[in-house]
Short mmCIF file of C-alpha atoms and ligand atoms in Angstrom, two decimals:
data_model
loop_
_atom_site.label_atom_id
_atom_site.label_comp_id
_atom_site.label_asym_id
_atom_site.label_seq_id
_atom_site.Cartn_x
_atom_site.Cartn_y
_atom_site.Cartn_z
CA MET A 1342 18.52 50.60 -30.27
CA GLU A 1343 16.27 49.97 -33.20
CA GLU A 1344 13.60 52.58 -32.71
CA ARG A 1345 14.96 55.12 -35.19
CA LYS A 1346 13.16 55.11 -38.50
CA SER A 1347 15.36 55.06 -41.54
CA PRO A 1348 15.07 58.34 -43.46
CA VAL A 1349 15.79 56.42 -46.67
CA GLY A 1350 12.19 55.31 -47.05
CA THR A 1351 10.92 58.86 -46.65
CA ILE A 1352 13.41 60.19 -49.16
CA LEU A 1353 12.52 57.52 -51.70
CA LEU A 1354 8.82 58.26 -51.22
CA CYS A 1355 9.42 61.96 -51.85
CA VAL A 1356 11.47 61.18 -54.96
CA ALA A 1357 8.74 58.90 -56.30
CA LEU A 1358 6.07 61.50 -55.62
CA ALA A 1359 8.07 64.20 -57.31
CA ALA A 1360 8.68 61.97 -60.35
CA MET A 1361 4.99 61.19 -60.56
CA LEU A 1362 4.05 64.85 -60.32
CA VAL A 1363 6.42 65.68 -63.15
CA LEU A 1364 4.97 62.87 -65.25
CA CYS A 1365 1.38 63.92 -64.54
CA GLY A 1366 2.34 67.52 -65.18
CA ALA A 1367 3.59 66.55 -68.63
CA LEU A 1368 0.48 64.52 -69.51
CA MET A 1369 -2.11 66.81 -67.99
CA PRO A 1370 -0.74 70.32 -67.98
CA ARG A 1371 -3.96 71.86 -66.67
CA MET A 1372 -4.26 69.58 -63.63
CA GLN A 1373 -3.46 71.97 -60.84
CA SER A 1374 -6.17 72.01 -58.21
CA ALA A 1375 -5.29 71.06 -54.64
CA LYS A 1376 -7.91 68.32 -54.68
CA GLN A 1377 -6.28 66.61 -57.62
CA LEU A 1378 -2.91 66.84 -55.93
CA LEU A 1379 -4.43 65.18 -52.88
CA ASP A 1380 -5.80 62.37 -55.05
CA ILE A 1381 -2.33 61.73 -56.38
CA GLU A 1382 -0.97 61.47 -52.85
CA LYS A 1383 -3.69 59.02 -51.89
CA ASN A 1384 -2.88 56.81 -54.87
CA ALA A 1385 0.76 56.92 -53.87
CA THR A 1386 0.12 55.13 -50.57
CA PRO A 1387 2.57 52.23 -50.49
CA THR A 1388 1.21 48.71 -50.44
CA PRO A 1389 2.63 46.66 -47.57
CA THR A 1390 5.03 43.92 -48.54
CA ALA A 1391 5.09 40.80 -46.38
CA ASP A 1392 8.67 40.03 -47.09
CA ASN A 1393 11.11 42.68 -48.17
CA ARG A 1394 13.43 40.04 -49.61
CA ASN A 1395 10.79 39.54 -52.30
CA MET A 1396 11.26 43.17 -53.27
CA LEU A 1397 14.49 42.20 -54.99
CA ALA A 1398 12.55 39.99 -57.41
CA ILE A 1399 10.02 42.64 -58.34
CA THR A 1400 10.80 44.78 -61.36
CA PRO A 1401 9.91 48.25 -60.26
CA HIS A 1402 7.15 49.91 -62.26
CA PRO A 1403 8.07 53.50 -63.27
CA ASN A 1404 5.48 54.81 -60.80
CA ALA A 1405 6.17 52.15 -58.17
CA THR A 1406 6.45 53.34 -54.61
CA PRO A 1407 9.15 52.06 -52.25
CA ALA A 1408 8.51 49.37 -49.64
CA PRO A 1409 7.27 50.68 -46.30
CA THR A 1410 9.82 51.11 -43.50
CA VAL A 1411 10.34 47.75 -41.83
CA LEU A 1412 8.28 47.64 -38.66
CA ILE A 1413 9.69 46.64 -35.32
CA LEU A 1414 8.16 43.34 -34.35
CA LYS A 1415 7.39 43.30 -30.65
CA VAL A 1416 4.94 41.98 -28.07
CA GLY A 1417 1.38 42.51 -29.31
CA VAL A 1418 2.19 42.48 -33.04
CA GLU A 1419 0.47 39.82 -35.18
CA GLY A 1420 0.74 38.62 -38.72
CA ASP A 1421 2.80 36.90 -41.36
CA GLN A 1422 6.03 38.71 -40.52
CA VAL A 1423 5.74 37.40 -36.94
CA LYS A 1424 4.99 33.93 -38.25
CA ARG A 1425 8.10 34.00 -40.38
CA LEU A 1426 10.13 35.29 -37.43
CA GLN A 1427 8.88 32.46 -35.22
CA GLU A 1428 9.63 29.90 -37.91
CA ARG A 1429 13.17 31.13 -38.23
CA LEU A 1430 13.70 31.26 -34.44
CA LYS A 1431 12.27 27.77 -34.14
CA HIS A 1432 14.48 26.47 -36.92
CA LEU A 1433 17.52 27.82 -35.08
CA GLY A 1434 16.37 26.36 -31.76
CA TYR A 1435 15.52 29.57 -29.89
CA TYR A 1436 11.76 29.23 -30.04
CA THR A 1437 9.86 26.21 -28.79
CA GLY A 1438 6.32 27.61 -28.90
CA GLU A 1439 3.64 27.50 -31.55
CA VAL A 1440 4.18 29.28 -34.88
CA ASP A 1441 0.95 31.26 -34.70
CA GLY A 1442 1.95 34.71 -35.92
CA GLN A 1443 1.30 36.22 -32.49
CA PHE A 1444 4.24 37.99 -30.89
CA GLY A 1445 3.87 37.11 -27.19
CA GLN A 1446 6.23 36.87 -24.21
CA GLY A 1447 7.57 33.54 -25.45
CA THR A 1448 8.58 35.05 -28.78
CA ALA A 1449 10.12 38.02 -26.96
CA GLN A 1450 12.18 35.68 -24.77
CA SER A 1451 13.39 33.81 -27.86
CA VAL A 1452 14.36 37.07 -29.56
CA MET A 1453 16.27 38.08 -26.42
CA MET A 1454 18.09 34.74 -26.34
CA PHE A 1455 19.01 35.18 -29.99
CA GLN A 1456 20.19 38.73 -29.36
CA ALA A 1457 22.19 37.76 -26.27
CA GLN A 1458 23.95 34.93 -28.08
CA HIS A 1459 24.87 37.28 -30.93
CA GLY A 1460 26.13 40.06 -28.71
CA ILE A 1461 23.46 42.63 -29.59
CA ALA A 1462 21.34 44.50 -27.07
CA ALA A 1463 18.88 41.93 -25.71
CA ASP A 1464 15.69 44.00 -25.70
CA GLY A 1465 13.32 41.42 -27.20
CA LEU A 1466 12.38 43.77 -30.04
CA ALA A 1467 12.86 42.34 -33.51
CA GLY A 1468 13.88 45.42 -35.44
CA GLU A 1469 15.91 45.81 -38.57
CA GLU A 1470 19.30 44.92 -37.09
CA THR A 1471 18.04 41.82 -35.32
CA ARG A 1472 16.06 40.58 -38.29
CA THR A 1473 18.81 41.20 -40.81
CA LEU A 1474 21.11 39.10 -38.65
CA LEU A 1475 18.44 36.48 -37.97
CA TYR A 1476 17.76 35.85 -41.66
CA SER A 1477 21.43 35.94 -42.62
CA ASP A 1478 23.94 33.10 -42.82
CA ALA A 1479 25.66 34.53 -39.76
CA ALA A 1480 22.73 33.50 -37.56
CA GLN A 1481 23.92 30.78 -35.20
CA VAL A 1482 21.86 27.95 -33.81
CA PHE A 1483 20.96 28.19 -30.14
CA VAL A 1484 23.70 26.99 -27.78
CA PRO A 1485 22.54 26.54 -24.19
CA THR A 1486 25.15 27.53 -21.61
CA PRO A 1487 26.48 24.25 -20.21
CA VAL A 1488 26.44 23.66 -16.47
CA PRO A 1489 30.07 23.87 -15.35
CA THR A 1490 31.24 20.42 -14.33
CA ALA A 1491 33.20 21.35 -11.21
CA THR A 1492 30.42 23.46 -9.72
CA PRO A 1493 29.55 22.64 -6.10
CA SER A 1494 25.86 22.08 -5.45
CA VAL A 1495 25.35 25.35 -3.57
CA LEU A 1496 26.88 28.77 -4.17
CA SER A 1497 26.47 31.55 -1.63
CA MET A 1498 27.91 34.84 -0.48
CA GLY A 1499 31.60 34.62 0.36
CA ASP A 1500 32.33 31.83 -2.17
CA ASP A 1501 35.21 32.62 -4.48
CA HIS A 1502 35.96 30.19 -7.30
CA ASP A 1503 35.28 29.33 -10.94
CA GLY A 1504 31.77 28.03 -10.17
CA VAL A 1505 30.87 31.53 -9.02
CA ARG A 1506 32.45 32.97 -12.12
CA ALA A 1507 30.31 30.76 -14.36
CA ALA A 1508 27.13 31.66 -12.47
CA GLN A 1509 28.00 35.34 -12.69
CA GLN A 1510 28.56 35.07 -16.43
CA ARG A 1511 25.19 33.36 -16.84
CA LEU A 1512 23.43 36.00 -14.69
CA LYS A 1513 25.11 38.69 -16.72
CA ASP A 1514 24.12 37.13 -20.06
CA LEU A 1515 20.53 37.01 -18.86
CA GLY A 1516 20.66 40.66 -17.75
CA TYR A 1517 20.45 40.18 -13.97
CA LEU A 1518 24.04 41.10 -13.09
CA GLU A 1519 25.54 44.47 -13.91
CA GLY A 1520 28.81 44.16 -12.03
CA SER A 1521 31.97 42.43 -13.10
CA VAL A 1522 32.43 38.69 -13.50
CA ASP A 1523 35.20 38.23 -10.94
CA GLY A 1524 34.45 34.85 -9.36
CA ASP A 1525 33.76 36.54 -6.00
CA PHE A 1526 30.23 36.03 -4.68
CA GLY A 1527 29.60 39.43 -3.07
CA ALA A 1528 26.59 41.65 -2.42
CA GLY A 1529 26.13 42.50 -6.10
CA THR A 1530 25.98 38.84 -7.09
CA LYS A 1531 23.60 38.09 -4.23
CA ALA A 1532 21.32 40.92 -5.36
CA ALA A 1533 21.38 39.55 -8.92
CA VAL A 1534 20.49 36.06 -7.67
CA MET A 1535 17.62 37.50 -5.60
CA TRP A 1536 16.29 39.33 -8.65
CA PHE A 1537 16.48 36.10 -10.68
CA GLN A 1538 14.67 34.19 -7.92
CA ARG A 1539 11.97 36.80 -7.39
CA GLN A 1540 11.22 37.22 -11.08
CA ASN A 1541 10.97 33.47 -11.54
CA GLY A 1542 8.94 32.55 -8.48
CA LEU A 1543 11.78 30.86 -6.57
CA SER A 1544 12.30 31.46 -2.87
CA GLU A 1545 14.32 34.64 -2.61
CA ASP A 1546 17.33 33.77 -0.44
CA GLY A 1547 20.20 34.95 -2.64
CA VAL A 1548 21.75 31.47 -2.54
CA ILE A 1549 22.23 29.41 -5.70
CA GLY A 1550 20.93 26.03 -4.57
CA GLY A 1551 19.41 23.16 -6.52
CA ASN A 1552 16.28 24.82 -7.95
CA THR A 1553 17.95 28.12 -8.72
CA MET A 1554 20.93 26.38 -10.32
CA ALA A 1555 18.69 24.14 -12.43
CA LEU A 1556 16.64 27.02 -13.82
CA LEU A 1557 19.64 29.31 -14.21
CA TYR A 1558 21.40 26.89 -16.54
CA SER A 1559 18.31 25.61 -18.33
CA GLU A 1560 17.23 26.60 -21.81
CA ASP A 1561 14.12 28.15 -20.27
CA ALA A 1562 16.01 30.57 -18.01
CA PRO A 1563 14.17 33.85 -18.66
CA MET A 1564 15.92 37.12 -19.40
CA ALA A 1565 15.69 39.82 -16.73
CA ILE A 1566 12.76 42.18 -17.02
CA ALA A 1567 13.73 45.51 -15.47
CA THR A 1568 11.13 47.04 -13.20
CA PRO A 1569 10.30 50.67 -13.93
CA THR A 1570 11.87 53.30 -11.71
CA PRO A 1571 9.49 54.13 -8.86
CA ASP A 1572 7.92 57.56 -8.85
CA PRO A 1573 9.07 59.29 -5.65
CA ASN A 1574 5.58 60.75 -5.25
CA ALA A 1575 3.93 57.34 -5.35
CA ALA A 1576 3.85 55.17 -2.22
CA PRO A 1577 7.30 55.65 -0.68
CA ILE A 1578 9.74 52.83 -1.18
CA LEU A 1579 10.62 51.00 2.02
CA VAL A 1580 14.24 50.00 2.45
CA ASN A 1581 15.29 48.40 5.72
CA LYS A 1582 16.82 45.23 7.12
CA THR A 1583 13.87 43.11 5.98
CA HIS A 1584 13.23 45.00 2.74
CA PRO A 1585 16.59 45.26 0.97
CA VAL A 1586 16.87 46.64 -2.52
CA ASP A 1587 18.45 44.44 -5.16
CA ALA A 1588 20.40 45.04 -8.33
CA SER A 1589 17.19 45.69 -10.28
CA TYR A 1590 16.53 48.86 -8.28
CA LYS A 1591 17.79 51.93 -10.06
CA PRO A 1592 17.42 55.37 -8.55
CA GLY A 1593 15.68 57.59 -11.07
CA ASP A 1594 17.41 60.74 -12.09
CA LEU A 1595 20.59 61.25 -10.09
CA VAL A 1596 22.24 64.63 -10.01
CA ASN A 1597 25.68 65.62 -8.78
CA MET A 1598 24.90 67.39 -5.53
CA ARG A 1599 27.87 69.74 -5.57
CA ASP A 1600 26.84 71.00 -9.00
CA PHE A 1601 23.13 70.97 -8.28
CA MET A 1602 22.93 72.57 -4.84
CA PRO A 1603 23.46 76.34 -4.56
CA SER A 1604 26.70 76.76 -2.59
CA ASP A 1605 25.27 79.61 -0.51
CA LEU A 1606 22.67 77.19 0.89
CA ILE A 1607 24.80 74.17 1.76
CA TYR A 1608 28.35 72.88 1.61
CA VAL A 1609 28.46 69.53 -0.17
CA LYS A 1610 31.17 67.23 1.17
CA GLY A 1611 32.63 65.06 -1.59
CA SER A 1612 32.67 66.09 -5.22
CA GLU A 1613 30.98 62.84 -6.28
CA CYS A 1614 28.00 62.98 -3.93
CA GLU A 1615 24.78 62.31 -5.83
CA GLY A 1616 21.07 62.48 -5.05
CA ASP A 1617 17.69 62.01 -6.70
CA ARG A 1618 16.73 65.13 -8.66
CA THR A 1619 13.27 65.46 -7.08
CA ALA A 1620 14.64 64.98 -3.57
CA ALA A 1621 17.51 67.41 -4.21
CA THR A 1622 15.05 70.02 -5.50
CA ALA A 1623 12.97 69.57 -2.33
CA LEU A 1624 16.15 69.97 -0.29
CA ILE A 1625 16.85 73.30 -1.99
CA ASN A 1626 13.36 74.49 -1.05
CA LEU A 1627 13.90 73.34 2.53
CA LEU A 1628 17.23 75.16 2.79
CA LYS A 1629 15.79 78.34 1.29
CA ALA A 1630 13.07 78.31 3.98
CA ALA A 1631 15.70 77.71 6.67
CA LYS A 1632 17.71 80.62 5.35
CA ALA A 1633 14.61 82.82 5.47
CA ASP A 1634 14.32 81.84 9.15
CA GLY A 1635 17.95 82.79 9.67
CA ILE A 1636 19.28 79.23 9.82
CA THR A 1637 22.35 78.67 7.62
CA GLY A 1638 25.69 76.81 7.89
CA TRP A 1639 24.50 73.45 6.54
CA GLN A 1640 26.68 70.63 5.33
CA LEU A 1641 25.66 67.63 3.22
CA ASN A 1642 27.62 64.55 4.26
CA ALA A 1643 26.00 61.80 2.21
CA GLY A 1644 23.46 61.15 -0.51
CA TYR A 1645 23.17 58.24 -2.92
CA ARG A 1646 25.26 55.15 -2.29
CA SER A 1647 25.42 52.12 -4.56
CA VAL A 1648 25.11 48.62 -3.11
CA ARG A 1649 28.72 48.08 -4.16
CA TYR A 1650 29.90 51.16 -2.25
CA GLN A 1651 27.98 50.03 0.82
CA GLN A 1652 29.86 46.72 0.57
CA THR A 1653 33.14 48.65 0.56
CA LEU A 1654 32.07 50.55 3.69
CA MET A 1655 31.20 47.25 5.32
CA ASN A 1656 34.50 45.62 4.36
CA ASN A 1657 36.44 48.61 5.70
CA LYS A 1658 34.58 48.40 8.99
CA ILE A 1659 35.29 44.66 9.27
CA ASP A 1660 39.00 45.27 8.57
CA GLU A 1661 39.04 48.01 11.17
CA TYR A 1662 37.62 45.66 13.82
CA LEU A 1663 40.03 42.90 12.84
CA SER A 1664 43.10 45.13 13.06
CA ARG A 1665 42.01 46.45 16.47
CA ASN A 1666 41.13 42.98 17.74
CA PRO A 1667 43.60 40.47 16.24
CA SER A 1668 42.05 37.57 18.16
CA TRP A 1669 38.61 38.08 16.56
CA SER A 1670 37.28 35.76 13.88
CA ARG A 1671 36.04 37.30 10.66
CA SER A 1672 32.44 36.44 11.46
CA LYS A 1673 32.71 38.14 14.86
CA ALA A 1674 34.07 41.28 13.18
CA GLN A 1675 31.31 41.00 10.61
CA SER A 1676 28.52 40.95 13.15
CA ALA A 1677 30.09 43.85 15.06
CA ALA A 1678 30.33 45.85 11.82
CA SER A 1679 26.67 45.12 11.02
CA LYS A 1680 25.65 47.07 14.10
CA THR A 1681 27.07 50.34 12.81
CA VAL A 1682 27.12 49.94 9.01
CA ALA A 1683 23.94 48.98 7.16
CA ASP A 1684 24.26 45.66 5.32
CA PRO A 1685 24.58 46.21 1.55
CA GLY A 1686 21.08 46.52 0.08
CA THR A 1687 19.50 47.64 3.34
CA SER A 1688 20.61 51.29 3.35
CA GLU A 1689 18.10 53.98 2.43
CA HIS A 1690 20.96 55.76 0.72
CA HIS A 1691 20.63 53.26 -2.15
CA THR A 1692 17.45 55.09 -3.19
CA GLY A 1693 19.07 58.49 -3.70
CA LEU A 1694 16.19 59.85 -1.62
CA ALA A 1695 18.08 60.02 1.71
CA PHE A 1696 20.54 62.68 2.80
CA ASP A 1697 22.76 63.07 5.85
CA VAL A 1698 22.85 66.75 6.75
CA THR A 1699 24.84 68.33 9.57
CA ALA A 1700 25.90 71.75 10.81
CA ARG A 1701 29.19 72.81 9.33
CA GLY A 1702 31.97 72.96 11.91
CA ALA A 1703 29.87 71.52 14.75
CA ASP A 1704 31.25 68.49 16.63
CA ALA A 1705 27.82 66.95 16.89
CA PHE A 1706 24.62 67.76 15.03
CA ILE A 1707 22.24 67.03 17.88
CA GLY A 1708 21.22 70.13 19.80
CA THR A 1709 22.36 72.60 17.13
CA GLU A 1710 19.93 75.24 15.89
CA GLN A 1711 20.07 73.55 12.48
CA GLN A 1712 19.05 70.20 13.96
CA LYS A 1713 16.14 71.74 15.87
CA TRP A 1714 14.93 73.58 12.78
CA LEU A 1715 15.23 70.45 10.63
CA ASN A 1716 13.36 68.31 13.15
CA GLU A 1717 10.49 70.76 13.22
CA ASN A 1718 10.26 71.84 9.58
CA CYS A 1719 11.58 69.15 7.22
CA TRP A 1720 8.08 67.57 7.00
CA ASP A 1721 6.69 70.62 5.23
CA TYR A 1722 9.19 70.05 2.39
CA GLY A 1723 8.46 66.34 1.92
CA PHE A 1724 11.22 64.99 4.19
CA ILE A 1725 10.95 62.80 7.28
CA ILE A 1726 13.37 62.24 10.16
CA ARG A 1727 13.63 58.59 9.29
CA TYR A 1728 15.20 57.11 12.43
CA GLN A 1729 13.72 58.44 15.64
CA GLU A 1730 14.45 57.38 19.20
CA ASP A 1731 10.93 56.21 20.03
CA LYS A 1732 10.82 54.03 16.86
CA GLU A 1733 14.14 52.20 17.17
CA ASP A 1734 12.42 48.87 17.83
CA ILE A 1735 10.47 49.19 14.59
CA THR A 1736 13.05 50.72 12.25
CA GLY A 1737 15.89 48.53 13.52
CA PHE A 1738 18.25 51.51 13.47
CA ILE A 1739 19.39 53.69 16.35
CA ALA A 1740 18.19 57.30 16.12
CA GLU A 1741 19.95 59.45 13.52
CA CYS A 1742 18.83 63.07 13.72
CA TRP A 1743 20.88 63.95 10.63
CA HIS A 1744 19.37 61.38 8.24
CA ILE A 1745 16.42 62.76 6.32
CA ARG A 1746 14.45 60.84 3.74
CA TYR A 1747 12.35 62.34 0.95
CA VAL A 1748 8.85 60.86 0.65
CA GLY A 1749 6.90 63.88 -0.67
CA THR A 1750 4.55 66.09 1.33
CA ALA A 1751 1.55 63.83 0.52
CA HIS A 1752 3.18 61.35 2.91
CA SER A 1753 5.47 63.37 5.19
CA ILE A 1754 2.70 65.56 6.62
CA PRO A 1755 0.35 62.73 7.65
CA MET A 1756 3.36 60.84 9.03
CA ARG A 1757 4.27 63.84 11.20
CA ASP A 1758 0.65 64.50 12.27
CA ASN A 1759 0.12 60.90 13.33
CA ASN A 1760 3.64 60.27 14.64
CA LEU A 1761 4.22 57.31 12.34
CA CYS A 1762 7.55 56.00 11.13
CA LEU A 1763 7.68 54.69 7.57
CA GLU A 1764 7.15 51.05 8.56
CA GLU A 1765 4.03 52.00 10.55
CA TYR A 1766 2.76 54.28 7.82
CA LEU A 1767 3.09 51.58 5.17
CA GLY A 1768 1.78 48.85 7.46
CA GLU A 1769 5.01 46.87 6.97
CA MET A 1770 5.80 45.89 10.54
CA ASP A 1771 7.51 42.54 9.96
ZN1 ZN B 291 22.10 58.41 6.40
#
């Protein structure tokens, strides 16, 4: 983080001003009007210095004002300081573009590469910390990550060896992988690869083949650019079997549901259950309305799930099938598990906007007074019954009367009125 402004500059400025006022006071005792004071302040405006190293060579004049706070150089900034930055980055091998004094994406990428190699937050902003290091003797020349020699030509999900480990490390250095570097190509690694491919215009299959491998290990491999968190009130995000979320998707503001939800409205199963704040607030409003209609006894069974957790659920299901059917192959167990557990990345629960609600103590939710009320009224509070019986062919999921998804009333009401599932509503029918 380099956005904080150093208070030192402000303090020095105040000290200089005070000293000047004292001096002026001594020379011109009668100078007291506010206008004259203002003139003094105007004259005290610091003159920008192109290079603060030069400051050391300047003998300060008694009335000299301190150098201005060093600006953060970032995309859009122009001038000599940028030129000097580019020169230095070029000298060290990070920058291959033109030294033109214009801080563009190429300069930002070079700054990120420099930051990543030096173990500081790779944000592409050349602030005080980055520049101090860059201009110091500790600045290292650019070292491209070598392609591991024993790497097979293609890496894909299920692989487990040092080649995977190297690819994971590279994805992590570039900011695409958040999980651990464990040599095991799982859902998290696949999501990171898909993010890398999508951002860089490669075909998005989650497999590290020739093109992906070549770019990943090249000097030009770009750092990850995180996409902003979607606004739940904007067009609803579609997550299904053909529209999985990847590691770049971050639910906005997650809250702990047991802490957040009033306990007289709903019992939250699991002390670690989380949900999106906006969706959870809408759920409170829904439950208050239900209570006003005399419908209580709700239970929250599930909210946000990470891709990693979904992978655990999937693995457990596969193990369960294998232990019940010892003759089955792993791939047979895997395809059986896929029918009841959403593949990692394809669950709406990754968004934090979906909740599984049931009636406390009931064996089944369907047919309960809570289920009937929810089916009829959830729309008015921004929720939809996401998986309905007459839409199974489109959603790809069998009906789940307990799974509600927050989309906001701007969308839920027209979806109800026109009997559209989310795929139909968004015109995403592939
Ligand atoms: Zn669900």
